[in-house]
Amino acid sequence: MNALNRLHAELGPAVSVDPDELAASRVDRSGWVADGTPLAIVRARGVADVQATLRIASEFGVPVVTRGAGTGVAGGACGSDGSIVLSVAGMNRILEIRPEDELAVVEPGVINQDLNDALAEHGLWFAPDPASKAISTVGGNIATNAGGLLCAKYGVTREAVLALTVVLADGSILKTGHRTVKGVTGYDLTALLTGSEGTLGVIVEATVRTLALPTGDTVTVGAVFPDIAAAAAASAAVTAGRLRPAVMELIDAVSVAIIADYLGPEASSTLPLTQGAFLLVQLDGDAALVHAERAAEVLRAAGGIVELSDDAASGESLLAIRRAFHPALTAHGEVLIEDVCVPRSRMAEMFEIISGISERTGIVIPTVAHAGDGNLHPNFVIKADPHRAVDDPIVPEAVWAAANELFHAALELGGTLTGEHGVGVLKQRWLAEELGDTGFDLQRRLKAVFDPKGILGPGTMFAS
Ligand SMILES: Cc1cc2nc3c(=O)[nH]c(=O)nc-3n(C[C@H](O)[C@H](O)[C@H](O)COP(=O)(O)OP(=O)(O)OC[C@H]3O[C@@H](n4cnc5c(N)ncnc54)[C@H](O)[C@@H]3O)c2cc1C
């Protein structure tokens, strides 16, 4: 009996070999298309299905690609040739909400927003807020250690994970972490598994920390600066002023022009959007208005034209400028969203380097940054190519060459290759450079301890 027969025999209707479904599993949202055709898709109905799949995969040496909602942007969830695509999206029950312990226990396929809707009834929330929160799973958020607009103040996913249940490559079950606020027994495997991108095991249950919903007002400040250097300096001044914004977003002039064009008369903010770079600062909590007024002063002193909004409607019109970033770009073609992070004090330099690469290569690179944590998203807009075959990569080599320069620059500034999107397939070739020989070798050996046959996450991170 071969692996496929065993899957059919043990998992019955959970297994699909429908060619259209197999083809759809070869892509995520990165623009990457995995080569070849996966062996099968298993839609796990529960932990036992995950265990059976991994036992069979281990026995036959078949690679396994774990998949949540498939919204990843690093190629990590793309079903490669001959692999089993193990979807946990259907394991989507919220198992427990414990307001007295401020925690929730969930299956991995729960959509982030659905968890938040359920928590809101108890005055709680799950803070990790990727822009994809309405479409991505909590398991995927944990596997990628996702971040978002609010994470400079409220933390990235790692800070919100207390305990995990994970099925290892051989089908056995590992439980890590604790339900208590504190707990330091043994190595912190929960932290190791958070961000491990499906290469160490399959997360089948998570105990997550929840926070009390913020009280008080939300006050939003928008400002336009003559150029990105001035806007970046202003955001650094806000940080230095210890104002702790919930959101601080920086958008370069190239992007602002594209957004202004996209929004047209819908741009109800009074700011002169066509005149340069944009900085959005949002403060929450009981002292929000006082802090927002101080932030507005800092931005004016730094040369900004400032609009402060303490009512929901005008605050929304300022936020709409940031929200329009992605749709405005996708109106012009496929978008490769890149992701580097630098110390906040080096953000202005990183913007300058990106604009230099753009001028030299002729490739337009609209860039937005989560300025509160130094995470920049340089974007590459790739025009539709009528001659591209279905299997051809969407991202041309010239774009990868520009991205390569950009990654090296981020590392030289003391930054990192990825602040939140992960390594996946797409950043594997730069991993050794950032980790160094000793770090790279140790992490590769760690991977082998969890997954001695090397079946998890083929072609990603440390897997060949
Ligand atoms: C419009 C848009 C906006 C986005 N904004 C953000 C953002 O602001 N911040 C951010 O961090 N990301 C963002 N992303 C990327 C993506 O949504 C996140 O990485 C998200 O956490 C992926 O969740 P998913 O359920 O789609 O996982 P998938 O894409 O299915 O998988 C992602 C990775 O996690 C692994 N994985 C998934 N589930 C499990 C599991 N249960 N056990 C083990 N491994 C698993 C996969 O193997 C893969 O390596 C965005 C994507 C889009 C399309």
PDB file of N, CA and C in Angstrom, residues 393-445:
ATOM      1  N   PRO A 393       6.565  32.176 -12.302  1.00  0.00           N
ATOM      2  CA  PRO A 393       6.472  32.991 -11.100  1.00  0.00           C
ATOM      3  C   PRO A 393       5.949  34.386 -11.432  1.00  0.00           C
ATOM      4  N   ILE A 394       5.140  34.915 -10.512  1.00  0.00           N
ATOM      5  CA  ILE A 394       4.557  36.236 -10.745  1.00  0.00           C
ATOM      6  C   ILE A 394       5.618  37.328 -10.566  1.00  0.00           C
ATOM      7  N   VAL A 395       6.573  37.063  -9.649  1.00  0.00           N
ATOM      8  CA  VAL A 395       7.567  38.097  -9.324  1.00  0.00           C
ATOM      9  C   VAL A 395       8.790  37.958 -10.233  1.00  0.00           C
ATOM     10  N   PRO A 396       9.081  38.963 -11.080  1.00  0.00           N
ATOM     11  CA  PRO A 396      10.225  38.861 -11.981  1.00  0.00           C
ATOM     12  C   PRO A 396      11.571  38.931 -11.236  1.00  0.00           C
ATOM     13  N   GLU A 397      12.631  38.389 -11.856  1.00  0.00           N
ATOM     14  CA  GLU A 397      13.957  38.356 -11.215  1.00  0.00           C
ATOM     15  C   GLU A 397      14.469  39.756 -10.858  1.00  0.00           C
ATOM     16  N   ALA A 398      14.153  40.758 -11.714  1.00  0.00           N
ATOM     17  CA  ALA A 398      14.643  42.124 -11.441  1.00  0.00           C
ATOM     18  C   ALA A 398      14.105  42.631 -10.101  1.00  0.00           C
ATOM     19  N   VAL A 399      12.880  42.233  -9.793  1.00  0.00           N
ATOM     20  CA  VAL A 399      12.282  42.653  -8.521  1.00  0.00           C
ATOM     21  C   VAL A 399      12.993  41.954  -7.363  1.00  0.00           C
ATOM     22  N   TRP A 400      13.302  40.651  -7.542  1.00  0.00           N
ATOM     23  CA  TRP A 400      14.030  39.948  -6.478  1.00  0.00           C
ATOM     24  C   TRP A 400      15.416  40.559  -6.271  1.00  0.00           C
ATOM     25  N   ALA A 401      16.048  41.020  -7.376  1.00  0.00           N
ATOM     26  CA  ALA A 401      17.376  41.630  -7.243  1.00  0.00           C
ATOM     27  C   ALA A 401      17.279  42.909  -6.406  1.00  0.00           C
ATOM     28  N   ALA A 402      16.233  43.705  -6.652  1.00  0.00           N
ATOM     29  CA  ALA A 402      16.042  44.932  -5.862  1.00  0.00           C
ATOM     30  C   ALA A 402      15.740  44.578  -4.406  1.00  0.00           C
ATOM     31  N   ALA A 403      14.918  43.533  -4.212  1.00  0.00           N
ATOM     32  CA  ALA A 403      14.586  43.102  -2.847  1.00  0.00           C
ATOM     33  C   ALA A 403      15.836  42.611  -2.120  1.00  0.00           C
ATOM     34  N   ASN A 404      16.698  41.921  -2.856  1.00  0.00           N
ATOM     35  CA  ASN A 404      17.955  41.421  -2.289  1.00  0.00           C
ATOM     36  C   ASN A 404      18.784  42.576  -1.707  1.00  0.00           C
ATOM     37  N   GLU A 405      18.883  43.669  -2.487  1.00  0.00           N
ATOM     38  CA  GLU A 405      19.634  44.855  -2.010  1.00  0.00           C
ATOM     39  C   GLU A 405      19.015  45.399  -0.736  1.00  0.00           C
ATOM     40  N   LEU A 406      17.716  45.415  -0.754  1.00  0.00           N
ATOM     41  CA  LEU A 406      16.959  45.957   0.374  1.00  0.00           C
ATOM     42  C   LEU A 406      17.165  45.136   1.659  1.00  0.00           C
ATOM     43  N   PHE A 407      17.194  43.799   1.510  1.00  0.00           N
ATOM     44  CA  PHE A 407      17.386  42.937   2.689  1.00  0.00           C
ATOM     45  C   PHE A 407      18.784  43.150   3.276  1.00  0.00           C
ATOM     46  N   HIS A 408      19.787  43.209   2.371  1.00  0.00           N
ATOM     47  CA  HIS A 408      21.153  43.429   2.860  1.00  0.00           C
ATOM     48  C   HIS A 408      21.248  44.747   3.610  1.00  0.00           C
ATOM     49  N   ALA A 409      20.597  45.770   3.062  1.00  0.00           N
ATOM     50  CA  ALA A 409      20.657  47.090   3.707  1.00  0.00           C
ATOM     51  C   ALA A 409      20.031  47.023   5.098  1.00  0.00           C
ATOM     52  N   ALA A 410      18.894  46.326   5.218  1.00  0.00           N
ATOM     53  CA  ALA A 410      18.228  46.235   6.525  1.00  0.00           C
ATOM     54  C   ALA A 410      19.150  45.554   7.534  1.00  0.00           C
ATOM     55  N   LEU A 411      19.827  44.490   7.098  1.00  0.00           N
ATOM     56  CA  LEU A 411      20.739  43.781   8.015  1.00  0.00           C
ATOM     57  C   LEU A 411      21.890  44.701   8.428  1.00  0.00           C
ATOM     58  N   GLU A 412      22.417  45.459   7.451  1.00  0.00           N
ATOM     59  CA  GLU A 412      23.529  46.362   7.783  1.00  0.00           C
ATOM     60  C   GLU A 412      23.124  47.440   8.777  1.00  0.00           C
ATOM     61  N   LEU A 413      21.859  47.819   8.765  1.00  0.00           N
ATOM     62  CA  LEU A 413      21.387  48.847   9.716  1.00  0.00           C
ATOM     63  C   LEU A 413      21.067  48.242  11.093  1.00  0.00           C
ATOM     64  N   GLY A 414      21.368  46.954  11.259  1.00  0.00           N
ATOM     65  CA  GLY A 414      21.079  46.317  12.553  1.00  0.00           C
ATOM     66  C   GLY A 414      19.661  45.779  12.619  1.00  0.00           C
ATOM     67  N   GLY A 415      19.043  45.615  11.451  1.00  0.00           N
ATOM     68  CA  GLY A 415      17.652  45.164  11.408  1.00  0.00           C
ATOM     69  C   GLY A 415      17.539  43.690  11.088  1.00  0.00           C
ATOM     70  N   THR A 416      16.358  43.309  10.626  1.00  0.00           N
ATOM     71  CA  THR A 416      16.071  41.896  10.363  1.00  0.00           C
ATOM     72  C   THR A 416      15.327  41.738   9.032  1.00  0.00           C
ATOM     73  N   LEU A 417      15.443  40.541   8.460  1.00  0.00           N
ATOM     74  CA  LEU A 417      14.839  40.219   7.159  1.00  0.00           C
ATOM     75  C   LEU A 417      13.330  40.260   7.174  1.00  0.00           C
ATOM     76  N   THR A 418      12.758  39.974   8.331  1.00  0.00           N
ATOM     77  CA  THR A 418      11.301  39.938   8.391  1.00  0.00           C
ATOM     78  C   THR A 418      10.810  40.295   9.784  1.00  0.00           C
ATOM     79  N   GLY A 419       9.936  41.283   9.843  1.00  0.00           N
ATOM     80  CA  GLY A 419       9.385  41.712  11.122  1.00  0.00           C
ATOM     81  C   GLY A 419       8.153  40.918  11.496  1.00  0.00           C
ATOM     82  N   GLU A 420       7.420  40.419  10.470  1.00  0.00           N
ATOM     83  CA  GLU A 420       6.173  39.730  10.805  1.00  0.00           C
ATOM     84  C   GLU A 420       5.728  38.696   9.776  1.00  0.00           C
ATOM     85  N   HIS A 421       6.193  38.752   8.556  1.00  0.00           N
ATOM     86  CA  HIS A 421       5.649  37.839   7.539  1.00  0.00           C
ATOM     87  C   HIS A 421       6.287  36.457   7.558  1.00  0.00           C
ATOM     88  N   GLY A 422       7.505  36.340   8.079  1.00  0.00           N
ATOM     89  CA  GLY A 422       8.166  35.045   8.182  1.00  0.00           C
ATOM     90  C   GLY A 422       9.108  34.760   7.025  1.00  0.00           C
ATOM     91  N   VAL A 423       9.761  33.610   7.132  1.00  0.00           N
ATOM     92  CA  VAL A 423      10.815  33.231   6.178  1.00  0.00           C
ATOM     93  C   VAL A 423      10.224  32.449   5.009  1.00  0.00           C
ATOM     94  N   GLY A 424       9.453  31.414   5.337  1.00  0.00           N
ATOM     95  CA  GLY A 424       8.807  30.602   4.306  1.00  0.00           C
ATOM     96  C   GLY A 424       9.795  30.108   3.265  1.00  0.00           C
ATOM     97  N   VAL A 425       9.340  30.079   2.023  1.00  0.00           N
ATOM     98  CA  VAL A 425      10.207  29.715   0.909  1.00  0.00           C
ATOM     99  C   VAL A 425      10.999  30.941   0.481  1.00  0.00           C
ATOM    100  N   LEU A 426      10.342  32.097   0.565  1.00  0.00           N
ATOM    101  CA  LEU A 426      10.874  33.264  -0.137  1.00  0.00           C
ATOM    102  C   LEU A 426      12.109  33.888   0.500  1.00  0.00           C
ATOM    103  N   LYS A 427      12.287  33.727   1.813  1.00  0.00           N
ATOM    104  CA  LYS A 427      13.465  34.359   2.422  1.00  0.00           C
ATOM    105  C   LYS A 427      14.488  33.340   2.900  1.00  0.00           C
ATOM    106  N   GLN A 428      14.295  32.087   2.503  1.00  0.00           N
ATOM    107  CA  GLN A 428      15.189  31.029   2.964  1.00  0.00           C
ATOM    108  C   GLN A 428      16.633  31.330   2.574  1.00  0.00           C
ATOM    109  N   ARG A 429      16.835  31.888   1.378  1.00  0.00           N
ATOM    110  CA  ARG A 429      18.212  32.062   0.912  1.00  0.00           C
ATOM    111  C   ARG A 429      18.992  33.123   1.682  1.00  0.00           C
ATOM    112  N   TRP A 430      18.299  33.960   2.465  1.00  0.00           N
ATOM    113  CA  TRP A 430      19.015  34.999   3.235  1.00  0.00           C
ATOM    114  C   TRP A 430      19.156  34.632   4.717  1.00  0.00           C
ATOM    115  N   LEU A 431      18.569  33.494   5.094  1.00  0.00           N
ATOM    116  CA  LEU A 431      18.484  33.151   6.519  1.00  0.00           C
ATOM    117  C   LEU A 431      19.854  33.026   7.183  1.00  0.00           C
ATOM    118  N   ALA A 432      20.774  32.305   6.539  1.00  0.00           N
ATOM    119  CA  ALA A 432      22.092  32.056   7.139  1.00  0.00           C
ATOM    120  C   ALA A 432      22.815  33.373   7.388  1.00  0.00           C
ATOM    121  N   GLU A 433      22.606  34.326   6.473  1.00  0.00           N
ATOM    122  CA  GLU A 433      23.296  35.616   6.599  1.00  0.00           C
ATOM    123  C   GLU A 433      22.897  36.329   7.901  1.00  0.00           C
ATOM    124  N   GLU A 434      21.611  36.289   8.206  1.00  0.00           N
ATOM    125  CA  GLU A 434      21.174  36.980   9.426  1.00  0.00           C
ATOM    126  C   GLU A 434      21.527  36.177  10.684  1.00  0.00           C
ATOM    127  N   LEU A 435      21.373  34.850  10.642  1.00  0.00           N
ATOM    128  CA  LEU A 435      21.570  34.056  11.854  1.00  0.00           C
ATOM    129  C   LEU A 435      23.033  33.833  12.186  1.00  0.00           C
ATOM    130  N   GLY A 436      23.909  33.928  11.195  1.00  0.00           N
ATOM    131  CA  GLY A 436      25.323  33.609  11.422  1.00  0.00           C
ATOM    132  C   GLY A 436      25.516  32.106  11.439  1.00  0.00           C
ATOM    133  N   ASP A 437      26.781  31.652  11.252  1.00  0.00           N
ATOM    134  CA  ASP A 437      27.051  30.216  11.100  1.00  0.00           C
ATOM    135  C   ASP A 437      26.587  29.415  12.310  1.00  0.00           C
ATOM    136  N   THR A 438      26.943  29.900  13.510  1.00  0.00           N
ATOM    137  CA  THR A 438      26.619  29.122  14.709  1.00  0.00           C
ATOM    138  C   THR A 438      25.109  29.053  14.910  1.00  0.00           C
ATOM    139  N   GLY A 439      24.439  30.194  14.771  1.00  0.00           N
ATOM    140  CA  GLY A 439      22.988  30.247  14.958  1.00  0.00           C
ATOM    141  C   GLY A 439      22.275  29.397  13.925  1.00  0.00           C
ATOM    142  N   PHE A 440      22.738  29.479  12.690  1.00  0.00           N
ATOM    143  CA  PHE A 440      22.089  28.731  11.605  1.00  0.00           C
ATOM    144  C   PHE A 440      22.227  27.227  11.865  1.00  0.00           C
ATOM    145  N   ASP A 441      23.448  26.819  12.217  1.00  0.00           N
ATOM    146  CA  ASP A 441      23.703  25.389  12.436  1.00  0.00           C
ATOM    147  C   ASP A 441      22.891  24.873  13.622  1.00  0.00           C
ATOM    148  N   LEU A 442      22.852  25.647  14.710  1.00  0.00           N
ATOM    149  CA  LEU A 442      22.096  25.212  15.900  1.00  0.00           C
ATOM    150  C   LEU A 442      20.605  25.079  15.561  1.00  0.00           C
ATOM    151  N   GLN A 443      20.077  26.051  14.840  1.00  0.00           N
ATOM    152  CA  GLN A 443      18.641  26.008  14.523  1.00  0.00           C
ATOM    153  C   GLN A 443      18.330  24.842  13.583  1.00  0.00           C
ATOM    154  N   ARG A 444      19.260  24.557  12.671  1.00  0.00           N
ATOM    155  CA  ARG A 444      19.033  23.423  11.765  1.00  0.00           C
ATOM    156  C   ARG A 444      19.007  22.115  12.561  1.00  0.00           C
ATOM    157  N   ARG A 445      19.874  22.024  13.587  1.00  0.00           N
ATOM    158  CA  ARG A 445      19.904  20.816  14.409  1.00  0.00           C
ATOM    159  C   ARG A 445      18.641  20.712  15.279  1.00  0.00           C
TER     160      ARG A 445
END
